[in-house]
Coordinates of C-alpha atoms and ligand atoms in Angstrom, one line a residue:
M1220 CA -41.7 12.9 17.5
L1221 CA -39.6 16.0 18.6
L1222 CA -36.7 17.0 15.7
T1223 CA -34.8 19.7 17.4
N1224 CA -31.4 21.7 17.1
G1225 CA -32.0 22.4 13.5
R1226 CA -32.2 25.5 11.4
I1227 CA -35.9 24.9 10.3
Y1228 CA -37.3 27.0 8.0
T1229 CA -40.8 26.8 8.0
L1230 CA -41.8 29.1 5.2
D1231 CA -45.1 30.4 6.5
A1232 CA -46.1 34.0 5.9
H1233 CA -43.5 35.8 8.0
D1234 CA -40.4 33.5 6.5
G1235 CA -40.3 31.9 9.6
V1236 CA -37.1 30.1 11.2
V1237 CA -37.3 28.1 14.1
D1238 CA -34.7 25.1 15.7
T1239 CA -37.6 22.2 16.8
L1240 CA -40.6 21.0 15.6
V1241 CA -43.3 18.4 17.0
V1242 CA -44.6 16.3 15.1
R1243 CA -47.9 14.1 16.0
Q1244 CA -49.9 11.8 13.9
G1245 CA -47.9 12.8 11.1
R1246 CA -48.9 16.5 11.2
V1247 CA -46.9 19.2 12.6
A1248 CA -48.1 20.0 16.3
F1249 CA -45.6 22.8 16.7
A1250 CA -43.4 24.5 15.2
G1251 CA -40.5 27.2 17.5
R1252 CA -38.3 27.1 20.2
R1253 CA -37.2 23.9 21.9
A1254 CA -37.2 25.7 25.5
D1255 CA -41.2 26.2 25.0
V1256 CA -41.6 22.7 24.6
N1257 CA -42.3 20.1 27.5
A1258 CA -41.4 17.0 25.7
A1259 CA -43.5 14.2 26.8
A1260 CA -41.5 10.8 28.3
G1261 CA -40.9 8.5 25.6
E1262 CA -41.4 11.0 22.8
E1263 CA -38.7 9.9 19.9
T1264 CA -36.4 12.6 19.2
I1265 CA -34.0 13.5 16.5
D1266 CA -31.0 15.7 16.7
L1267 CA -31.3 17.6 13.6
G1268 CA -27.4 18.3 14.2
G1269 CA -27.9 22.2 13.5
R1270 CA -28.8 21.3 9.7
A1271 CA -30.9 23.1 7.6
V1272 CA -34.9 21.5 7.6
L1273 CA -37.1 22.5 4.7
P1274 CA -40.8 21.7 3.9
G1275 CA -41.1 18.8 1.4
L1276 CA -39.9 19.5 -1.9
V1277 CA -42.1 19.3 -4.5
D1278 CA -41.9 19.3 -8.2
A1279 CA -44.9 20.9 -9.9
H1280 CA -44.4 19.1 -13.2
G1281 CA -43.2 16.0 -13.4
H1282 CA -43.6 12.7 -15.4
L1283 CA -43.6 9.2 -13.0
M1284 CA -45.2 7.3 -15.7
H1285 CA -42.8 8.5 -18.4
L1286 CA -39.9 8.3 -15.9
A1287 CA -41.1 5.0 -15.1
R1288 CA -40.9 3.7 -19.0
A1289 CA -37.9 5.4 -19.7
R1290 CA -36.2 2.9 -17.0
L1291 CA -37.4 0.3 -18.6
S1292 CA -36.0 1.2 -22.2
F1293 CA -33.2 2.4 -24.0
D1294 CA -31.4 5.8 -22.9
A1295 CA -29.8 8.0 -25.9
R1296 CA -29.2 11.0 -23.7
G1297 CA -26.3 12.8 -24.2
L1298 CA -25.1 10.5 -27.3
A1299 CA -23.3 12.6 -29.5
S1300 CA -24.2 11.3 -33.1
E1301 CA -27.1 9.4 -35.1
E1302 CA -24.6 6.7 -35.9
E1303 CA -23.7 6.2 -32.6
I1304 CA -27.2 5.4 -31.1
A1305 CA -27.9 3.4 -34.2
R1306 CA -24.8 1.6 -33.6
R1307 CA -26.0 0.8 -29.7
I1308 CA -29.4 0.0 -31.1
G1309 CA -27.9 -2.7 -33.3
E1310 CA -26.1 -4.2 -30.5
R1311 CA -29.3 -4.2 -28.4
A1312 CA -31.2 -5.9 -31.4
A1313 CA -28.5 -8.8 -31.5
T1314 CA -29.3 -9.9 -28.4
R1315 CA -33.3 -9.9 -28.8
P1316 CA -35.5 -12.1 -30.4
R1317 CA -36.4 -11.1 -33.9
G1318 CA -39.3 -8.8 -34.6
E1319 CA -39.1 -7.6 -30.5
W1320 CA -40.0 -4.4 -29.9
I1321 CA -36.6 -1.8 -29.2
I1322 CA -38.0 1.4 -27.5
G1323 CA -36.3 4.4 -26.2
R1324 CA -35.7 7.7 -25.2
N1325 CA -33.5 10.9 -24.9
W1326 CA -31.9 11.7 -28.2
D1327 CA -31.0 15.3 -28.7
Q1328 CA -30.2 16.3 -32.4
N1329 CA -28.9 19.8 -31.1
L1330 CA -25.7 18.0 -29.5
W1331 CA -24.9 16.3 -32.9
P1332 CA -22.5 17.6 -35.8
G1333 CA -24.8 19.5 -38.2
R1334 CA -27.7 19.0 -35.7
Q1335 CA -30.2 17.4 -38.2
F1336 CA -33.3 15.2 -37.5
P1337 CA -32.4 11.7 -37.9
S1338 CA -33.8 9.5 -40.5
K1339 CA -34.9 5.7 -40.8
A1340 CA -32.0 5.0 -42.9
T1341 CA -29.7 5.0 -40.1
L1342 CA -31.7 2.2 -38.0
D1343 CA -32.5 0.2 -40.9
R1344 CA -28.8 -0.5 -41.6
T1345 CA -27.8 -2.0 -38.0
A1346 CA -31.5 -2.9 -36.9
P1347 CA -33.6 -4.1 -39.9
D1348 CA -35.3 -7.0 -37.9
H1349 CA -36.8 -5.1 -34.9
P1350 CA -39.5 -2.3 -35.1
V1351 CA -37.2 0.8 -33.2
A1352 CA -39.2 3.7 -31.9
L1353 CA -36.7 6.1 -30.4
V1354 CA -38.7 9.4 -28.5
R1355 CA -36.8 12.5 -28.6
I1356 CA -35.6 14.0 -25.1
D1357 CA -38.7 16.3 -25.2
G1358 CA -41.1 13.7 -25.8
H1359 CA -42.3 15.6 -28.8
A1360 CA -41.1 13.7 -31.9
T1361 CA -40.0 9.9 -32.8
W1362 CA -37.5 8.5 -34.3
A1363 CA -38.2 5.1 -35.9
N1364 CA -37.2 2.2 -38.2
S1365 CA -39.0 0.9 -41.6
A1366 CA -40.1 -2.1 -39.4
A1367 CA -41.8 0.3 -36.9
L1368 CA -43.0 2.0 -39.6
A1369 CA -44.5 -0.8 -41.3
A1370 CA -46.1 -1.8 -38.0
G1371 CA -47.4 1.3 -37.4
G1372 CA -48.9 1.1 -41.0
I1373 CA -47.2 4.5 -41.7
D1374 CA -46.3 4.7 -45.3
L1375 CA -46.9 7.0 -48.5
A1376 CA -50.7 7.1 -48.4
T1377 CA -50.6 8.1 -44.4
P1378 CA -52.1 12.0 -44.1
D1379 CA -50.5 14.1 -41.4
S1380 CA -52.8 14.0 -38.7
P1381 CA -54.0 17.5 -36.8
G1382 CA -51.1 18.9 -34.7
G1383 CA -49.3 16.3 -36.4
L1384 CA -46.5 15.8 -38.8
V1385 CA -45.1 12.7 -40.7
A1386 CA -41.4 14.0 -42.0
R1387 CA -41.1 13.0 -45.4
D1388 CA -38.4 13.0 -48.3
A1389 CA -38.8 14.5 -51.9
R1390 CA -40.4 11.3 -53.2
G1391 CA -43.1 11.6 -50.7
E1392 CA -41.9 8.8 -48.1
P1393 CA -41.8 9.2 -44.7
T1394 CA -38.5 9.4 -43.5
G1395 CA -38.6 8.0 -39.8
L1396 CA -39.5 11.3 -38.0
L1397 CA -43.0 11.7 -36.5
V1398 CA -43.7 14.8 -34.8
D1399 CA -46.2 15.5 -32.0
T1400 CA -49.2 14.1 -32.3
A1401 CA -48.1 11.9 -35.3
Q1402 CA -46.0 9.8 -32.5
R1403 CA -49.6 8.2 -31.8
L1404 CA -49.3 6.1 -35.1
L1405 CA -46.5 4.2 -33.2
Q1406 CA -48.0 4.5 -29.7
R1407 CA -51.0 2.6 -30.3
V1408 CA -49.2 -0.4 -31.8
E1409 CA -46.0 -0.5 -29.2
P1410 CA -46.0 -3.4 -26.6
R1411 CA -46.6 -2.2 -22.7
P1412 CA -44.5 -3.5 -20.3
S1413 CA -45.9 -6.0 -17.7
E1414 CA -47.9 -4.9 -14.5
A1415 CA -44.8 -6.3 -12.5
Q1416 CA -42.1 -4.7 -14.5
F1417 CA -44.1 -1.6 -14.4
D1418 CA -44.5 -1.5 -10.8
R1419 CA -41.2 -2.2 -10.1
A1420 CA -40.0 0.6 -12.2
V1421 CA -42.3 2.7 -10.5
R1422 CA -41.2 1.8 -7.0
E1423 CA -37.7 2.5 -8.4
C1424 CA -38.2 5.9 -9.8
I1425 CA -39.7 6.9 -6.5
V1426 CA -36.5 6.0 -4.6
D1427 CA -34.7 8.2 -7.0
C1428 CA -37.1 10.9 -6.9
L1429 CA -36.8 10.7 -2.6
A1430 CA -33.2 10.8 -2.9
V1431 CA -32.5 14.1 -4.5
G1432 CA -35.2 15.4 -1.9
L1433 CA -38.8 15.3 -3.6
T1434 CA -41.5 14.4 -1.4
G1435 CA -43.9 14.8 -4.2
I1436 CA -44.6 15.7 -7.6
H1437 CA -47.5 17.0 -9.7
E1438 CA -47.8 14.3 -12.7
M1439 CA -48.7 16.6 -15.7
G1440 CA -50.5 14.0 -17.6
A1441 CA -50.7 9.9 -16.3
E1442 CA -53.2 7.3 -18.1
L1443 CA -54.9 4.7 -16.6
Y1444 CA -52.3 1.8 -16.5
A1445 CA -50.0 3.9 -14.6
L1446 CA -53.0 5.0 -12.0
A1447 CA -53.1 1.2 -11.8
A1448 CA -49.8 0.6 -11.0
Y1449 CA -50.0 3.4 -8.1
R1450 CA -53.3 2.3 -6.3
R1451 CA -51.4 -1.5 -6.4
L1452 CA -48.5 0.5 -4.7
V1453 CA -50.7 2.5 -2.3
E1454 CA -52.5 -0.7 -1.4
R1455 CA -49.5 -2.6 -0.7
G1456 CA -48.6 0.5 1.5
D1457 CA -45.2 0.5 -0.8
F1458 CA -46.1 4.3 -2.3
P1459 CA -44.2 6.7 0.0
F1460 CA -44.3 9.6 -1.9
R1461 CA -47.4 12.3 -2.8
N1462 CA -48.7 12.6 -6.5
Y1463 CA -51.1 15.0 -7.6
V1464 CA -52.3 14.0 -10.8
A1465 CA -53.4 15.5 -14.1
V1466 CA -54.8 13.1 -16.1
A1467 CA -53.7 12.6 -19.6
G1468 CA -56.6 14.8 -21.9
R1469 CA -54.7 12.7 -24.9
S1470 CA -55.5 9.6 -23.7
A1471 CA -59.5 9.4 -24.8
S1472 CA -60.0 6.1 -22.2
T1473 CA -58.4 8.3 -19.7
W1474 CA -60.3 11.5 -19.4
D1475 CA -63.1 9.2 -20.4
H1476 CA -63.0 7.5 -17.1
Y1477 CA -62.3 10.1 -15.0
R1478 CA -65.1 12.4 -16.7
R1479 CA -67.7 10.0 -15.0
R1480 CA -66.0 9.2 -12.0
G1481 CA -64.9 12.7 -11.0
P1482 CA -61.9 13.7 -9.2
E1483 CA -60.2 10.6 -6.7
T1484 CA -58.1 10.2 -3.5
I1485 CA -56.1 7.5 -3.3
G1486 CA -54.2 6.4 0.0
A1487 CA -55.3 9.5 2.6
G1488 CA -53.8 12.1 0.1
R1489 CA -50.9 9.8 -1.4
V1490 CA -52.3 10.0 -4.9
V1491 CA -54.7 12.8 -5.6
I1492 CA -56.3 12.6 -9.0
G1493 CA -57.7 16.4 -9.0
A1494 CA -56.5 17.7 -12.8
L1495 CA -57.0 17.2 -16.3
K1496 CA -53.6 18.2 -18.5
L1497 CA -54.0 19.1 -22.2
L1498 CA -51.5 20.0 -24.9
A1499 CA -51.7 23.3 -26.7
D1500 CA -48.7 22.8 -28.6
G1501 CA -45.3 21.1 -29.5
A1502 CA -42.0 22.2 -28.0
L1503 CA -38.9 24.1 -29.1
G1504 CA -36.3 22.0 -29.7
S1505 CA -38.5 19.9 -32.4
R1506 CA -40.0 23.4 -33.5
G1507 CA -43.3 22.2 -32.5
A1508 CA -43.8 25.0 -30.5
A1509 CA -46.5 27.5 -31.8
L1510 CA -45.4 30.8 -32.4
H1511 CA -46.9 33.8 -33.6
D1512 CA -44.3 34.5 -36.2
A1513 CA -42.3 32.0 -38.1
Y1514 CA -39.2 30.3 -36.4
C1515 CA -35.8 32.2 -37.2
D1516 CA -34.0 28.9 -38.0
D1517 CA -37.2 27.7 -40.2
P1518 CA -38.9 30.3 -42.1
G1519 CA -42.4 29.2 -42.8
N1520 CA -42.6 27.2 -40.0
T1521 CA -44.6 28.6 -37.0
G1522 CA -44.9 25.6 -34.9
L1523 CA -47.7 23.1 -34.5
V1524 CA -51.5 23.3 -32.7
L1525 CA -52.2 20.4 -31.0
V1526 CA -55.9 21.5 -29.4
P1527 CA -57.4 24.2 -31.1
G1528 CA -58.5 27.0 -28.7
E1529 CA -62.2 26.4 -29.0
E1530 CA -61.3 22.7 -27.6
V1531 CA -59.3 24.2 -24.6
E1532 CA -62.5 26.3 -24.2
R1533 CA -64.9 23.7 -24.1
L1534 CA -62.6 21.1 -22.1
T1535 CA -61.9 23.9 -19.3
L1536 CA -65.6 24.4 -18.9
E1537 CA -66.4 20.6 -18.9
A1538 CA -63.6 19.9 -16.2
G1539 CA -63.8 22.7 -14.1
A1540 CA -67.8 22.0 -14.0
L1541 CA -66.8 18.3 -12.8
G1542 CA -64.2 19.8 -10.0
F1543 CA -60.7 19.2 -11.6
Q1544 CA -58.1 21.9 -12.3
V1545 CA -57.3 22.5 -15.8
C1546 CA -53.3 22.6 -16.4
V1547 CA -52.4 23.4 -20.5
H1548 CA -49.2 22.8 -21.6
A1549 CA -48.0 25.9 -23.8
I1550 CA -44.3 26.4 -25.1
G1551 CA -45.1 28.7 -28.1
D1552 CA -46.3 32.8 -27.6
R1553 CA -49.0 31.5 -29.8
A1554 CA -49.9 28.8 -27.6
N1555 CA -49.6 30.9 -24.5
T1556 CA -52.0 33.4 -26.3
L1557 CA -54.5 30.7 -27.3
V1558 CA -54.9 29.1 -24.0
L1559 CA -55.1 32.7 -22.2
D1560 CA -57.8 33.1 -24.7
A1561 CA -59.4 30.2 -23.7
F1562 CA -59.3 30.4 -20.3
E1563 CA -60.5 34.3 -20.7
H1564 CA -63.4 33.2 -22.6
A1565 CA -64.2 30.2 -20.1
L1566 CA -64.2 32.5 -17.3
A1567 CA -66.3 34.9 -18.8
R1568 CA -69.0 32.1 -19.7
A1569 CA -68.7 30.2 -16.2
P1570 CA -67.4 32.6 -13.8
R1571 CA -65.1 30.8 -11.0
P1572 CA -63.1 32.9 -8.5
D1573 CA -60.8 30.3 -6.9
H1574 CA -60.0 28.2 -10.5
R1575 CA -56.0 28.2 -10.3
L1576 CA -56.0 27.2 -13.7
R1577 CA -52.7 26.5 -14.8
V1578 CA -50.4 27.0 -18.2
E1579 CA -47.5 24.5 -18.1
H1580 CA -44.5 25.9 -19.2
A1581 CA -45.1 29.6 -20.2
Q1582 CA -41.8 29.6 -21.8
I1583 CA -42.1 32.2 -24.6
L1584 CA -44.7 35.0 -24.0
A1585 CA -45.6 38.0 -25.8
P1586 CA -45.2 41.0 -23.8
A1587 CA -48.9 41.7 -23.8
D1588 CA -49.4 38.4 -22.3
I1589 CA -47.6 38.6 -19.4
P1590 CA -50.0 40.6 -17.1
R1591 CA -52.7 38.7 -18.0
F1592 CA -51.8 35.9 -16.0
Q1593 CA -51.9 38.1 -12.6
R1594 CA -55.4 39.5 -14.3
L1595 CA -57.0 36.1 -14.9
G1596 CA -55.5 34.7 -12.0
V1597 CA -53.7 31.9 -14.2
L1598 CA -51.1 30.5 -12.7
P1599 CA -47.7 29.9 -14.8
S1600 CA -45.8 26.4 -14.2
M1601 CA -41.9 26.6 -15.2
Q1602 CA -39.0 24.5 -15.2
A1603 CA -36.3 26.9 -14.6
T1604 CA -33.8 24.0 -16.1
H1605 CA -35.2 24.2 -20.0
C1606 CA -33.9 27.7 -19.3
T1607 CA -30.2 26.7 -19.0
S1608 CA -30.4 23.5 -21.2
D1609 CA -31.9 25.5 -23.9
M1610 CA -29.6 28.8 -24.0
A1611 CA -27.1 27.4 -26.1
W1612 CA -29.8 27.2 -29.0
A1613 CA -32.9 29.2 -28.2
A1614 CA -31.9 32.2 -29.7
E1615 CA -31.7 30.3 -33.5
R1616 CA -35.1 29.2 -32.9
L1617 CA -36.4 33.0 -31.6
G1618 CA -34.0 35.6 -32.5
P1619 CA -33.6 38.6 -29.9
D1620 CA -36.9 39.9 -29.5
R1621 CA -38.9 37.5 -28.7
L1622 CA -36.1 36.1 -26.4
R1623 CA -36.8 39.0 -23.8
G1624 CA -40.1 37.3 -23.2
A1625 CA -38.6 33.6 -22.8
Y1626 CA -38.3 31.9 -19.5
A1627 CA -39.4 35.6 -18.0
W1628 CA -39.6 34.6 -14.4
R1629 CA -38.8 37.9 -12.8
S1630 CA -41.6 39.5 -15.2
L1631 CA -44.5 37.3 -14.0
L1632 CA -43.2 38.1 -10.6
A1633 CA -43.1 41.7 -11.2
T1634 CA -47.1 41.5 -12.0
G1635 CA -47.9 40.0 -8.8
S1636 CA -48.0 35.9 -9.9
V1637 CA -46.3 33.2 -8.3
I1638 CA -44.7 30.6 -10.0
A1639 CA -45.3 27.0 -9.5
G1640 CA -42.0 25.4 -9.7
G1641 CA -40.6 22.1 -11.7
S1642 CA -38.3 20.0 -13.9
D1643 CA -40.5 18.1 -16.4
F1644 CA -38.6 15.1 -15.7
P1645 CA -37.3 12.6 -17.4
V1646 CA -36.7 15.5 -19.9
E1647 CA -34.3 17.1 -17.2
S1648 CA -33.5 15.3 -13.9
P1649 CA -36.1 15.2 -10.9
N1650 CA -33.0 16.7 -8.6
P1651 CA -35.0 20.4 -7.2
F1652 CA -31.8 21.7 -6.5
H1653 CA -31.1 21.7 -10.0
G1654 CA -33.9 23.6 -10.9
I1655 CA -33.4 25.7 -7.8
H1656 CA -29.9 26.6 -8.9
A1657 CA -31.0 27.5 -12.6
A1658 CA -33.8 29.9 -11.4
V1659 CA -31.3 32.1 -9.1
T1660 CA -28.3 32.0 -11.5
R1661 CA -29.6 31.3 -14.9
R1662 CA -26.3 29.7 -15.5
P1663 CA -25.9 25.7 -16.4
R1664 CA -24.4 23.8 -13.6
G1665 CA -20.7 23.9 -13.3
S1666 CA -19.9 26.8 -15.9
E1667 CA -18.1 29.9 -16.0
D1668 CA -21.0 31.1 -18.1
P1669 CA -21.7 34.5 -16.9
G1670 CA -25.3 33.8 -17.1
W1671 CA -28.2 34.4 -19.4
Q1672 CA -31.0 37.1 -19.1
P1673 CA -29.7 37.8 -15.4
E1674 CA -32.4 40.5 -14.8
Q1675 CA -34.7 37.6 -14.8
R1676 CA -33.2 35.5 -11.9
M1677 CA -35.3 34.8 -9.1
T1678 CA -34.2 35.2 -5.3
R1679 CA -33.3 32.0 -3.2
Q1680 CA -36.4 32.7 -1.2
E1681 CA -38.7 33.2 -4.4
A1682 CA -36.8 29.9 -5.7
V1683 CA -37.6 27.7 -2.8
R1684 CA -40.9 28.9 -2.7
S1685 CA -41.5 27.6 -6.4
F1686 CA -40.8 24.1 -5.1
T1687 CA -42.9 24.5 -1.8
T1688 CA -45.6 27.1 -0.7
W1689 CA -46.4 28.1 -4.6
N1690 CA -46.8 24.6 -5.3
A1691 CA -48.7 23.7 -2.5
Y1692 CA -50.9 26.3 -3.9
A1693 CA -51.0 25.2 -7.2
A1694 CA -52.3 22.1 -6.7
R1695 CA -55.3 23.3 -4.2
Q1696 CA -53.3 21.9 -1.3
E1697 CA -52.0 24.6 0.7
A1698 CA -53.8 23.7 3.7
D1699 CA -51.9 20.4 4.2
L1700 CA -48.7 21.3 2.1
G1701 CA -46.2 23.8 1.6
S1702 CA -44.9 25.3 4.9
L1703 CA -44.4 23.7 8.5
E1704 CA -46.9 25.3 10.3
P1705 CA -49.1 23.6 12.8
G1706 CA -51.9 21.6 11.3
K1707 CA -49.9 20.7 7.9
R1708 CA -48.5 17.5 7.3
A1709 CA -44.8 16.4 8.6
D1710 CA -43.2 16.1 5.1
L1711 CA -40.1 17.8 5.4
V1712 CA -36.3 17.3 4.5
V1713 CA -33.2 17.5 6.5
L1714 CA -30.9 18.8 3.9
S1715 CA -26.6 18.6 4.0
D1716 CA -26.2 22.4 3.2
D1717 CA -28.2 25.5 4.2
I1718 CA -30.0 26.2 0.8
F1719 CA -30.4 29.9 1.9
T1720 CA -26.6 30.6 2.9
C1721 CA -24.1 28.0 0.9
A1722 CA -22.4 29.6 -2.4
D1723 CA -24.1 29.4 -5.6
E1724 CA -22.0 26.5 -7.2
R1725 CA -22.8 24.4 -4.1
I1726 CA -26.8 24.4 -4.7
P1727 CA -27.0 21.8 -7.0
E1728 CA -24.8 19.6 -4.7
I1729 CA -27.3 19.8 -1.9
R1730 CA -28.6 16.2 -1.1
P1731 CA -31.2 15.0 1.8
T1732 CA -30.0 13.5 4.5
L1733 CA -33.1 12.9 6.2
T1734 CA -36.8 12.9 4.5
L1735 CA -40.2 12.6 6.2
L1736 CA -43.7 12.1 4.8
D1737 CA -46.8 12.2 7.0
G1738 CA -43.9 12.3 9.9
E1739 CA -42.6 9.0 9.0
I1740 CA -38.9 8.2 7.8
V1741 CA -38.8 7.6 4.0
F1742 CA -35.0 8.4 3.4
R1743 CA -31.8 8.3 4.6
G1744 CA -28.6 9.5 3.2
Ligands
ZN2959 ZN1 -44.3 17.8 -19.7

């Protein structure tokens, strides 16, 4: 196949721009000038019409499993009050048999008047006969009604688990809010969707991801049932996407399976199970992020540590010896210190020159920790849209001093680190152009806001690399992916607008017009 008459940004080491690519057997065979190609007779030719082309965009931190589950559940995104959500849950309950679970996602009390956490009482009024479990937008808290609490056996006598919190009223009664590991009390009793339902949802999510310009993701925490669905789809030839999977360390059965088995590739590089995901703390929105000093808007609370440092160190050594990369979620500055310390100890005990250990989010960093990433060779994996989504309230949580080390891309780049870029979907939209826009502007989409800590902005070149070459490196896939050079897989997107020359406001509107994966057309805009 010959693709010609394009502005093809190869993202090779010299930032090369060419007009023509030749694709053979799913890989780039040539990248250069049309004049230098002798097209063989019968070769399929695609005229790119002068459009910009990028290597396939990859989201380094997404949750396909959760996106598919969210598709099958109630969506509270953007709803403006606790009562509004409860009312809609009541409407849904009225159409369902008594006792059937209602599962949902994406509430955010920061959008409500008063910004109070919700309680079971509102849901008990509208849906008393259906167990209801609604997960907060960041996945770090669940709001349940009394029927769900009863199903999970959660009452006055339930102890708080390590790294979790069962919120209680003055009498010690659970209020219906479960934070971080306490959510597992419900997760273990919630029903799962059927295989057919789940497979269909995964397939629809892949279409959604392709439609915004992604050709792949790094899935940060998948469980066995999701991996089984991906395997079924790959075997059916119905997985037109790439997924580099970190298995969910918090699912004991999943890690148990993979620590016996070792890394696995399904379907010629479509699904690569090569990493272990751990969670060191919670999230900022639910005040579960572990901080060195207390939250400014919650004195005495320093957040939650979900996995102690010694356990991160032990698992890093165990997984590393088996050939797995290790990716640890750390949002608060205390969690980041803890993870960097654990990595440092693990590397001292078992040095591995090319370990590619990752910190997922690296969101709030103590100044002394910023240069440690580069020094230890640890990759920060960051989500630029979190910055623009959180900027309205992050200062209330953190105060001005800690904000300086928050979402500090430029400070990390200045030390010589590269940054894996992602969205953390379904927390944010999977659209990579939203992430690139946030990284280069630090301004919410469509707003006149002057921007936040503009000194931390990335250049467009850096932001695009954080969704291509740097992500390939962050998944140990740079020999195959990330740039359009001879020998690499022909994963690419043809764009509606040139991301390097269009106006800032235009970036989030960019759409793919044609997407190739392994040289095959998987999307047409
Ligand atoms: Zn995540």
